[in-house]
PDB file of C-alpha atoms and ligand atoms in Angstrom:
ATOM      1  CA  UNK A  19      90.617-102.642-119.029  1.00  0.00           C
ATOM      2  CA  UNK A  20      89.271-102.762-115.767  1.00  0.00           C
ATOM      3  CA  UNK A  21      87.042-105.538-113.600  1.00  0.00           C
ATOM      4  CA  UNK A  22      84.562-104.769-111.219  1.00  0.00           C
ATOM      5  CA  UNK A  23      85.802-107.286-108.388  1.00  0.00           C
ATOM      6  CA  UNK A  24      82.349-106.854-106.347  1.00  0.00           C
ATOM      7  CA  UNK A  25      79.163-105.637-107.013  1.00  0.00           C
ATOM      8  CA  UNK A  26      75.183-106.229-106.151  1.00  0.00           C
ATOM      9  CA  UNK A  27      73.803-106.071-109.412  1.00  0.00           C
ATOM     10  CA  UNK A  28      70.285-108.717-108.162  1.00  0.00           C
ATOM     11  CA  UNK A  29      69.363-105.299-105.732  1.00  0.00           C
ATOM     12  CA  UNK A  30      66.530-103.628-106.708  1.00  0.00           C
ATOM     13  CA  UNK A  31      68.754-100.685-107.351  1.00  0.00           C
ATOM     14  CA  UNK A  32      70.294-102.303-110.513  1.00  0.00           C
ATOM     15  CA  UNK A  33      68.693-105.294-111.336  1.00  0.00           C
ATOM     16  CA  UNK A  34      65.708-103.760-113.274  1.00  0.00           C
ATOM     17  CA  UNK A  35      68.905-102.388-115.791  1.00  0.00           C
ATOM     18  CA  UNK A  36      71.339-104.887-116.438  1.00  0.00           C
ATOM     19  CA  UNK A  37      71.311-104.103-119.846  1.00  0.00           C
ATOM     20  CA  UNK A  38      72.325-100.263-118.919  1.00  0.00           C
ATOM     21  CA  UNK A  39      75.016-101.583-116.915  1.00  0.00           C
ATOM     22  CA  UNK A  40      76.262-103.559-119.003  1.00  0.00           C
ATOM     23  CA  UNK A  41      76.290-100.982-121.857  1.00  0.00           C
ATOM     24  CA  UNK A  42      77.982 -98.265-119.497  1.00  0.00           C
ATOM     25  CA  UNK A  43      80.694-101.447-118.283  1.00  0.00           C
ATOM     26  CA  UNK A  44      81.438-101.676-122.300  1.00  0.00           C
ATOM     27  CA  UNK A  45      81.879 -97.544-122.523  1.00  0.00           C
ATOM     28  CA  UNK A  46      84.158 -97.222-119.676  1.00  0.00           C
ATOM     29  CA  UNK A  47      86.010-100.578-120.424  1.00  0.00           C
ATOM     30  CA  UNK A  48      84.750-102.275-117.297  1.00  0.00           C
ATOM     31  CA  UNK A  49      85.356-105.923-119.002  1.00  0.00           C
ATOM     32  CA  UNK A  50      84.003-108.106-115.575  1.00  0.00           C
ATOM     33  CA  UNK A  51      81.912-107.571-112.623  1.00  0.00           C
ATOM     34  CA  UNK A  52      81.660-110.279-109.674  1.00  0.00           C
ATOM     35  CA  UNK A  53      78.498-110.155-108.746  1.00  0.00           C
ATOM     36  CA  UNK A  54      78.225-111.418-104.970  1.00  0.00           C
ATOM     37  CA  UNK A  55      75.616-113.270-103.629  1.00  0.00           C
ATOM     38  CA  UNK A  56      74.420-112.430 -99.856  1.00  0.00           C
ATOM     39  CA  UNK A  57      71.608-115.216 -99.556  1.00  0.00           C
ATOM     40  CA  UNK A  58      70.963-118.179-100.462  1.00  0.00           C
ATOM     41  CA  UNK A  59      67.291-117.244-101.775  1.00  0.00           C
ATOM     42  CA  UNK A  60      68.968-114.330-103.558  1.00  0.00           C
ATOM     43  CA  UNK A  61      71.490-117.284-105.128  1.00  0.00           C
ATOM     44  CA  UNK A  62      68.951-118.029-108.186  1.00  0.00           C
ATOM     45  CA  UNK A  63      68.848-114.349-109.486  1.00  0.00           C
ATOM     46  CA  UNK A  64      72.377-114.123-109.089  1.00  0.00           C
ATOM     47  CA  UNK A  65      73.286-117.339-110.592  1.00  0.00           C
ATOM     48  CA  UNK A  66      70.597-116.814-113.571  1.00  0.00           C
ATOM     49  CA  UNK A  67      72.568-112.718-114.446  1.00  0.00           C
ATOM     50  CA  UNK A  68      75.964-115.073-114.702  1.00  0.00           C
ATOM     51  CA  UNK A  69      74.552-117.183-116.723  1.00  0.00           C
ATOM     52  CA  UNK A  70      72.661-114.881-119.203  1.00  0.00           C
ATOM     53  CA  UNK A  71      75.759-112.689-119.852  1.00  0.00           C
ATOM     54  CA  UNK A  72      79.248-113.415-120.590  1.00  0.00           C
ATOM     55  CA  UNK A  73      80.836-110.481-118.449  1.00  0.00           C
ATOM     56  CA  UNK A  74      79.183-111.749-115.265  1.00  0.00           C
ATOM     57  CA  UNK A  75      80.575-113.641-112.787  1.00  0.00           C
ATOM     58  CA  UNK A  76      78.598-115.067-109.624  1.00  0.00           C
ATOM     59  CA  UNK A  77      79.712-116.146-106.305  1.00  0.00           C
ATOM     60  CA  UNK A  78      77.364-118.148-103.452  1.00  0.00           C
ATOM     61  CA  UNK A  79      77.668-117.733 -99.921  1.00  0.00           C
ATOM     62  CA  UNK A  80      75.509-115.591 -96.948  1.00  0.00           C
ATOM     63  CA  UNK A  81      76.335-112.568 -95.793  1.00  0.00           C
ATOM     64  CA  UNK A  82      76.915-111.856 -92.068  1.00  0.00           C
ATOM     65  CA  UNK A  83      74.184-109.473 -91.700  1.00  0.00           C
ATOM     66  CA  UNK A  84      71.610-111.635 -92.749  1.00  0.00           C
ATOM     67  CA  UNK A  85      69.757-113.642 -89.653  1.00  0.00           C
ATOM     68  CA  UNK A  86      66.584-114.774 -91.356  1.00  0.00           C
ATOM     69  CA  UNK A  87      67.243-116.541 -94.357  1.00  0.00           C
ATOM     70  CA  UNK A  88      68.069-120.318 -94.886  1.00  0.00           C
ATOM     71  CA  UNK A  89      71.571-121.318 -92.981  1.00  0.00           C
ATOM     72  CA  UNK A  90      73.465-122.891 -95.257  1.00  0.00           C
ATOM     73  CA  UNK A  91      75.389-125.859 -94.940  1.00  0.00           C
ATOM     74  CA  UNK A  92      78.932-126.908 -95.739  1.00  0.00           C
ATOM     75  CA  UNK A  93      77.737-129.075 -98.173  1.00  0.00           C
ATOM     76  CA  UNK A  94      75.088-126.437 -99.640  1.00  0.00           C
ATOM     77  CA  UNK A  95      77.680-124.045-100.473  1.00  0.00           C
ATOM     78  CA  UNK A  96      80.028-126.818-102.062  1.00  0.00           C
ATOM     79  CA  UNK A  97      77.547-127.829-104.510  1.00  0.00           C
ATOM     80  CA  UNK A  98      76.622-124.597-105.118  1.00  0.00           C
ATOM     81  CA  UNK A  99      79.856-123.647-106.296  1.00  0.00           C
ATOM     82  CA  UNK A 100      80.412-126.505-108.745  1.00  0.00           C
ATOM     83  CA  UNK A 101      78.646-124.371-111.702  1.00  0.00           C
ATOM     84  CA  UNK A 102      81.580-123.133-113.719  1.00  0.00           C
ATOM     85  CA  UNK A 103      80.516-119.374-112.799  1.00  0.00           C
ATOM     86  CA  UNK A 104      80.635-119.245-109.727  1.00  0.00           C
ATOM     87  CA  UNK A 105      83.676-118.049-109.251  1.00  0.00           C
ATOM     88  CA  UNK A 106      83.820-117.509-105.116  1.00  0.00           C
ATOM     89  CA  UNK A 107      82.689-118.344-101.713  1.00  0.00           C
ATOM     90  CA  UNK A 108      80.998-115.451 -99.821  1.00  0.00           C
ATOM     91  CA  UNK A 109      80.553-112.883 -98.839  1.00  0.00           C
ATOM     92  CA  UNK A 110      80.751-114.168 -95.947  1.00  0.00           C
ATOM     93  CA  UNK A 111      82.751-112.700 -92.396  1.00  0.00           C
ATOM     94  CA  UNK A 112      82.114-111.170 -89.493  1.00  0.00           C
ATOM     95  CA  UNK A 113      80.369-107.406 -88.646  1.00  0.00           C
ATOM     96  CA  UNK A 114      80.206-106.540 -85.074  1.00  0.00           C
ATOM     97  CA  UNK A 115      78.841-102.911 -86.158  1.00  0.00           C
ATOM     98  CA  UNK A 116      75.347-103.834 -87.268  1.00  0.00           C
ATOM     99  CA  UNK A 117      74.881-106.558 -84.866  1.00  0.00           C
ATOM    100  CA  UNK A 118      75.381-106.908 -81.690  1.00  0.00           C
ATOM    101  CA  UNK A 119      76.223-110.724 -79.695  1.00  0.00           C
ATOM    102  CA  UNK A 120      75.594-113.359 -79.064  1.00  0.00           C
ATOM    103  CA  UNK A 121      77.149-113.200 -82.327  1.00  0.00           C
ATOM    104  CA  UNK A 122      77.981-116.793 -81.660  1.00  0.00           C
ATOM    105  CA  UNK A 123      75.920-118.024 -85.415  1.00  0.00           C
ATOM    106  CA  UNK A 124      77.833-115.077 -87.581  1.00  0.00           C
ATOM    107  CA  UNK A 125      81.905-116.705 -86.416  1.00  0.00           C
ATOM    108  CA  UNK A 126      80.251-120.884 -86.785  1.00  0.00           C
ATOM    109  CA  UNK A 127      78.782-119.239 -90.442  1.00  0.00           C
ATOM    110  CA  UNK A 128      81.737-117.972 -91.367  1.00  0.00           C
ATOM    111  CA  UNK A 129      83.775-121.462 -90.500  1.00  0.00           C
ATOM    112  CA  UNK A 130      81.197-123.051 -92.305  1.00  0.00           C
ATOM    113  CA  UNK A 131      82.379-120.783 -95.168  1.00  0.00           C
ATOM    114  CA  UNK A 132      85.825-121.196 -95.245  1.00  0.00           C
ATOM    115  CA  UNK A 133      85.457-125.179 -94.557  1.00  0.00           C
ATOM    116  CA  UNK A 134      83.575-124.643 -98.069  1.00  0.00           C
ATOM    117  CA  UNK A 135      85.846-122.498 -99.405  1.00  0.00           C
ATOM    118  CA  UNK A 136      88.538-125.079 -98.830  1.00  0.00           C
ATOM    119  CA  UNK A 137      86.784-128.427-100.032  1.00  0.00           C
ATOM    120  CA  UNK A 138      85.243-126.695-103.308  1.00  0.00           C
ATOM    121  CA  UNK A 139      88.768-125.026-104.312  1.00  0.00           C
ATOM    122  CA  UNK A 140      87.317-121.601-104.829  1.00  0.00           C
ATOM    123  CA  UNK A 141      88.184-118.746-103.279  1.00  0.00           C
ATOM    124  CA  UNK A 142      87.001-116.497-100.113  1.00  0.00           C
ATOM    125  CA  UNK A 143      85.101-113.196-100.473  1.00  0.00           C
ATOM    126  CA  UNK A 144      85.204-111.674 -97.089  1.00  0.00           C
ATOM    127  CA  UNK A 145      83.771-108.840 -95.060  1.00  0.00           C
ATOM    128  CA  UNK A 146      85.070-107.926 -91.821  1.00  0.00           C
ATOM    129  CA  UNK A 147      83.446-104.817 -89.822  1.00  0.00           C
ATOM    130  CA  UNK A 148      84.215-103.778 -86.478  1.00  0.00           C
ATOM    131  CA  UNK A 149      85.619-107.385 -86.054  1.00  0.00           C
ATOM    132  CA  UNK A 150      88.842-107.660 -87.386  1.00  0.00           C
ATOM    133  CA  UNK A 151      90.682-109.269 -85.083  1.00  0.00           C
ATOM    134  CA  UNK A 152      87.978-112.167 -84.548  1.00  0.00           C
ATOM    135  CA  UNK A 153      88.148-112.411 -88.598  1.00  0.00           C
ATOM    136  CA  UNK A 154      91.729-113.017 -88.625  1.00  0.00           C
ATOM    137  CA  UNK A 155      91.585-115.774 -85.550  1.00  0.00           C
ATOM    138  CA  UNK A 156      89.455-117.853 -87.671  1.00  0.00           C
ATOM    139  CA  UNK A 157      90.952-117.517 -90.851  1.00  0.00           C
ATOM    140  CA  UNK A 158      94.127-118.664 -88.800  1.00  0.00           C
ATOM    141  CA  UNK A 159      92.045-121.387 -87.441  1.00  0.00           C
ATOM    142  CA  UNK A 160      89.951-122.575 -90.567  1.00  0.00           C
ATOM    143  CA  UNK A 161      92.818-122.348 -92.523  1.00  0.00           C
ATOM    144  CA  UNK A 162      91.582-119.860 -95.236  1.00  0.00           C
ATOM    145  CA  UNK A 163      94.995-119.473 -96.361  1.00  0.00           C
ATOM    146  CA  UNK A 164      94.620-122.812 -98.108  1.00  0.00           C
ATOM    147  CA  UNK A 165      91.473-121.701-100.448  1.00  0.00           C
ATOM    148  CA  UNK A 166      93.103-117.645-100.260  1.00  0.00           C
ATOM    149  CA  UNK A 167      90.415-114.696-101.349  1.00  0.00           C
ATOM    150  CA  UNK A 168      90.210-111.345-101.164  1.00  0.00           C
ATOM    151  CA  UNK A 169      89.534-108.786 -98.209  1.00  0.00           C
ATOM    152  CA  UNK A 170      86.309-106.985 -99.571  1.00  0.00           C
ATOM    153  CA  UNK A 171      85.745-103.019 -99.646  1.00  0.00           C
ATOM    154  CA  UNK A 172      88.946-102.981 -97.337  1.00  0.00           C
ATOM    155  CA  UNK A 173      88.509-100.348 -94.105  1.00  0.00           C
ATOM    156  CA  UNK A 174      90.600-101.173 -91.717  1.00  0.00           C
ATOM    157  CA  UNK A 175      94.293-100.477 -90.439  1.00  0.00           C
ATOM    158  CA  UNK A 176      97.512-101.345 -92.259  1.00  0.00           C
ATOM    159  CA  UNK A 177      98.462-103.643 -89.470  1.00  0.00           C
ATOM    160  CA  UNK A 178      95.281-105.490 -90.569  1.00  0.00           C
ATOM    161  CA  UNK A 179      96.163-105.701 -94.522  1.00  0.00           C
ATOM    162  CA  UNK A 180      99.751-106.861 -93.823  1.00  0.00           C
ATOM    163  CA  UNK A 181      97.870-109.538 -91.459  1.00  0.00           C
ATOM    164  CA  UNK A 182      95.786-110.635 -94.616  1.00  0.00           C
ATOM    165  CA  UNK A 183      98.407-110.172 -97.324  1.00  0.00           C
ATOM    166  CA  UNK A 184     100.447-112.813 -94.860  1.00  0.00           C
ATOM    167  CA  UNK A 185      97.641-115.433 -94.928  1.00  0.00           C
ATOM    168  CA  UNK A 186      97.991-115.088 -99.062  1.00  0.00           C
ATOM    169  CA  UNK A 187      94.875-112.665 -99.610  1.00  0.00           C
ATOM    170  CA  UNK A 188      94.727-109.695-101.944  1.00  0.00           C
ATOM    171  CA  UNK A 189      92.744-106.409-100.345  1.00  0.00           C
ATOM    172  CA  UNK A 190      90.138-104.539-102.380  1.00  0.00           C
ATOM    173  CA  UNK A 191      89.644-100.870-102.577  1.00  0.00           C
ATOM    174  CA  UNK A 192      85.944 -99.549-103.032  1.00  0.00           C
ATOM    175  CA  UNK A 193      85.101 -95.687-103.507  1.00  0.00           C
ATOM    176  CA  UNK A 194      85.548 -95.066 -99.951  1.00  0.00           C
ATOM    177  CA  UNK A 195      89.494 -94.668-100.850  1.00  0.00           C
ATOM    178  CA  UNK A 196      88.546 -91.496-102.480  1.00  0.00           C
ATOM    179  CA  UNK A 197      86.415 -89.712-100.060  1.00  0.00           C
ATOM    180  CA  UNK A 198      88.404 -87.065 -98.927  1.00  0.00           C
ATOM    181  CA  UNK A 199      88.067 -88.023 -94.986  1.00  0.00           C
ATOM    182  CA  UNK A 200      89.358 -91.430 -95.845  1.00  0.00           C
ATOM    183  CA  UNK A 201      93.227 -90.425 -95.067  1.00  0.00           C
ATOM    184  CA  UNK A 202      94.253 -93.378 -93.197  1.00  0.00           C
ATOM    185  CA  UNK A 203      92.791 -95.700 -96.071  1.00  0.00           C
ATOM    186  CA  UNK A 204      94.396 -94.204 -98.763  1.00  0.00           C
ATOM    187  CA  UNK A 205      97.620 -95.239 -96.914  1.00  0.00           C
ATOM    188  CA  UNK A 206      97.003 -98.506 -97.080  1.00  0.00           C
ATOM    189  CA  UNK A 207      96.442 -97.867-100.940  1.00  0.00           C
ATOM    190  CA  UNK A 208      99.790 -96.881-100.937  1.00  0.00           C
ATOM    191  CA  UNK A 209     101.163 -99.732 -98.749  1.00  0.00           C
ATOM    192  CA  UNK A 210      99.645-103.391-100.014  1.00  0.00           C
ATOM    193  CA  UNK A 211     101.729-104.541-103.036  1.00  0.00           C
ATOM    194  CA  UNK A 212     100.308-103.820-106.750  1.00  0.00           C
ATOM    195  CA  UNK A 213     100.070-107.756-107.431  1.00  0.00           C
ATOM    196  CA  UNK A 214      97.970-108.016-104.355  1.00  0.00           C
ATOM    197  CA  UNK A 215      95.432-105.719-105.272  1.00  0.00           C
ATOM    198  CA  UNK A 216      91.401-105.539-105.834  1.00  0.00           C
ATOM    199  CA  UNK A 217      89.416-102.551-106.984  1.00  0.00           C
ATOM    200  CA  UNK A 218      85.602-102.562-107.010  1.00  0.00           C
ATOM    201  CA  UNK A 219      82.352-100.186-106.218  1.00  0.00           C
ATOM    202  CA  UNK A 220      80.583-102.641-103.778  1.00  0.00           C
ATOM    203  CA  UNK A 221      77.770-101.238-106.018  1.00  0.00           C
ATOM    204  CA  UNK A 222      74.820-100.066-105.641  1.00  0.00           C
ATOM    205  CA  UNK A 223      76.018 -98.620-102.395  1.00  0.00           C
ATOM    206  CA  UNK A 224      79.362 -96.484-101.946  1.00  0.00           C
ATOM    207  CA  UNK A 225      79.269 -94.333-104.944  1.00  0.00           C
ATOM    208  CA  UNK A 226      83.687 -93.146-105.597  1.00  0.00           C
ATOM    209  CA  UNK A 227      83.754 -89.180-105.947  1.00  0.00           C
ATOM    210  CA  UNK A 228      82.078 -87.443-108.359  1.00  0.00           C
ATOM    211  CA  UNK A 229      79.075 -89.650-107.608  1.00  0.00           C
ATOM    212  CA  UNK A 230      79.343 -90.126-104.013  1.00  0.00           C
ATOM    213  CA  UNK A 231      75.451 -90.867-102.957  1.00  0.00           C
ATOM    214  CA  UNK A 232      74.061 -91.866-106.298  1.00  0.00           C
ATOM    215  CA  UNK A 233      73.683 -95.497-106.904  1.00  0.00           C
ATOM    216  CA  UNK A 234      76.651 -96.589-107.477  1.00  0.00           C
ATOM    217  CA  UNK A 235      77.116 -99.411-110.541  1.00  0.00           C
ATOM    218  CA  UNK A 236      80.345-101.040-112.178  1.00  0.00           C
ATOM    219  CA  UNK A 237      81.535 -98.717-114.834  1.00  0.00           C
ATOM    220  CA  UNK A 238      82.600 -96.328-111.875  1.00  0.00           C
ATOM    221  CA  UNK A 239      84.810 -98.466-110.735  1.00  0.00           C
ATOM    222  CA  UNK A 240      87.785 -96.499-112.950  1.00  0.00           C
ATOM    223  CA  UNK A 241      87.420 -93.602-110.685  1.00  0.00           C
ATOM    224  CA  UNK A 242      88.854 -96.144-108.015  1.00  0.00           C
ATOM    225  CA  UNK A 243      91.588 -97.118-110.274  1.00  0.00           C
ATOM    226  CA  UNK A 244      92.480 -93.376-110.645  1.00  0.00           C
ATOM    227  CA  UNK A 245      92.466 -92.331-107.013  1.00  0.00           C
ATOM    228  CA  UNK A 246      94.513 -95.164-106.092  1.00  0.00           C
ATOM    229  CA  UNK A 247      97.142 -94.584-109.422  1.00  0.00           C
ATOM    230  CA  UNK A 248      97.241 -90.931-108.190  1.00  0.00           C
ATOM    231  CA  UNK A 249      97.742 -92.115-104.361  1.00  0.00           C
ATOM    232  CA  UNK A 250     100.719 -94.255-105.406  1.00  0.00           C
ATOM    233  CA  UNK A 251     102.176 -91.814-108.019  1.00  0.00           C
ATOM    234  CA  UNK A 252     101.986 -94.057-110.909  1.00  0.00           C
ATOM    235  CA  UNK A 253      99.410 -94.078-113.977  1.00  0.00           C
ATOM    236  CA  UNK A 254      95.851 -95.421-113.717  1.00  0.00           C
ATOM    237  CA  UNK A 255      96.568 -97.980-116.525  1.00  0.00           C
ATOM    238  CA  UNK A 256      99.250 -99.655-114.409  1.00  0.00           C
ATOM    239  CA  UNK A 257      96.367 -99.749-111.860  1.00  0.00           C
ATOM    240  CA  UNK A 258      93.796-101.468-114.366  1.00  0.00           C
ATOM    241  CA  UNK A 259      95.837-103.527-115.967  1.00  0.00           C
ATOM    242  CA  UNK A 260      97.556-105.093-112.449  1.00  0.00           C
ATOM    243  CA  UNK A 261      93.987-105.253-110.236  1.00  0.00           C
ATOM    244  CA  UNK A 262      92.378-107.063-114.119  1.00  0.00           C
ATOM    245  CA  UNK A 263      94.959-109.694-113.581  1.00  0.00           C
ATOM    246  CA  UNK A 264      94.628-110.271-110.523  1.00  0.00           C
ATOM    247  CA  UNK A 265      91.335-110.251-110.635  1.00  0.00           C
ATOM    248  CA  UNK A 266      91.631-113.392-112.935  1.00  0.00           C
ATOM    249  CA  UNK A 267      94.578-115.420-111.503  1.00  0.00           C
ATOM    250  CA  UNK A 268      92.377-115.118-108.311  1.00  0.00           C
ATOM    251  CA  UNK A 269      89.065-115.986-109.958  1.00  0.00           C
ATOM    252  CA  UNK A 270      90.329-117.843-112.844  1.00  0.00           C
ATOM    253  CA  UNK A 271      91.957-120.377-109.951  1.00  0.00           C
ATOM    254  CA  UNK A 272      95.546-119.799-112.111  1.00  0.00           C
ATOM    255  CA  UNK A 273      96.807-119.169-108.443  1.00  0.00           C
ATOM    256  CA  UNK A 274      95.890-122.368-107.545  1.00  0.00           C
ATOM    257  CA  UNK A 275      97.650-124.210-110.557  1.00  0.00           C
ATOM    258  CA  UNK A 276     100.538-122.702-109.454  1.00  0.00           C
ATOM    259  CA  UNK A 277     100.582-123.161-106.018  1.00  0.00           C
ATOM    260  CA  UNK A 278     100.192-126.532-106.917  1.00  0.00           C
ATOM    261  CA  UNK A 279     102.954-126.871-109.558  1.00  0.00           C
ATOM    262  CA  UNK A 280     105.526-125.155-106.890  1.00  0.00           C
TER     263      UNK A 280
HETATM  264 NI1   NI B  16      79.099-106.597-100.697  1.00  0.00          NI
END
């Protein structure tokens, strides 16, 4: 069993065949995608593919790359996230690659974020590109430890994952960990603790080998699982079966119980 911890599936790549996807997820044993939102005019479409099938999960939140849509508010993304499918805040982060400053709206969006993150309970999906250091800061700041998430289609050092994994979040590894160039990444596969880890595709883009540059979708995320099982010298089921769980104590807010019960 594996889960498809983030995906695009409301881009035109996919969206015209979510009942393909959803019929290769069944084939390959992909038994959840999290389908993340990156606007909030995209947030109907994504919230309306959660709703319609069972193995869908939605989050709400803007991505940083995104200037010219609505800004949401704090309160916006709280009641937003009070549907009982959306499962996360985000994406949301910082990405000093594709943009360049004043950046000054991408860090106050992502506080706004993680302030939401915090009140609504749910947790953080977050990007961080070319910025990692700045990411970090806030979470510090914000407090993002408190609402915890995940590090999304991880790509940076292992001094930044141990960083993360302190604040309480879990990394995820997209295909990238199994292009052959990506050497210093698939150390960090082999560093950040089996209970702590994510797999997804980050679909449609990021295709794992043997479909690197197709459109990628979520029953490819087992080659993921694979590359990482054979990184770490153990067997892709232990993989699966660890990053499924996790997938749902993060998701399913069982974290959260227990936090609270310790
Ligand atoms: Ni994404």
């Amino acid at each position: 069993m594996f889960v498809d911890s983030h995906c695009h599936l409301s881009f035109p790549e996919l969206r015209g065949d979510i009942d393909g996807v959803l019929a290769r997820m069944r084939e390959r044993q992909v038994v959840a995608a999290l389908n993340v939102c990156v606007t909030l005019e995209e947030f109907p479409v994504v919230l309306a593919l959660a709703e319609a099938h069972r193995e869908i999960f939605a989050s709400v939140g803007v991505h940083p790359d995104y200037q010219d849509g609505r800004e949401p508010t704090e309160q916006d993304l709280v009641d937003l996230a009070r549907h009982p499918k959306v499962v996360a805040i985000g994406e949301t982060g910082l990405d000093y690659y594709r943009l360049k400053e004043p950046l000054d709206w991408q860090r106050e969006r992502f506080r706004v974020h993680i302030r939401a993150a915090r009140r609504s309970g749910k947790p953080l999906i977050i990007h961080t590109r070319a910025a990692a250091g700045d990411t970090l800061g806030i979470m510090r700041e914000e407090g993002a430890g408190d609402a915890g998430g995940v590090m999304h289609c991880f790509t940076e050092t292992r001094s930044v994952a141990a960083a993360a994994l302190d604040l309480g979040f879990y990394i995820s590894f997209s295909g990238i960990v199994t292009f052959k160039s990506a050497t210093e990444l698939q150390e960090v596969a082999r560093f950040v603790p089996l209970d702590r880890l994510l797999i997804e595709t980050d679909a449609p883009y990021l295709a794992p080998v043997p479909y690197r540059g197709k459109t990628n979708e979520p029953s490819y995320v087992p080659h993921v699982a694979e590359k990482i099982a054979a990184l770490r010298g153990i067997s892709a089921v232990d993989v699966a079966s660890a990053s499924t769980t996790n997938f749902f104590f993060l998701f399913g807010q069982l974290g959260k119980q227990v936090k609270v019960a310790g």
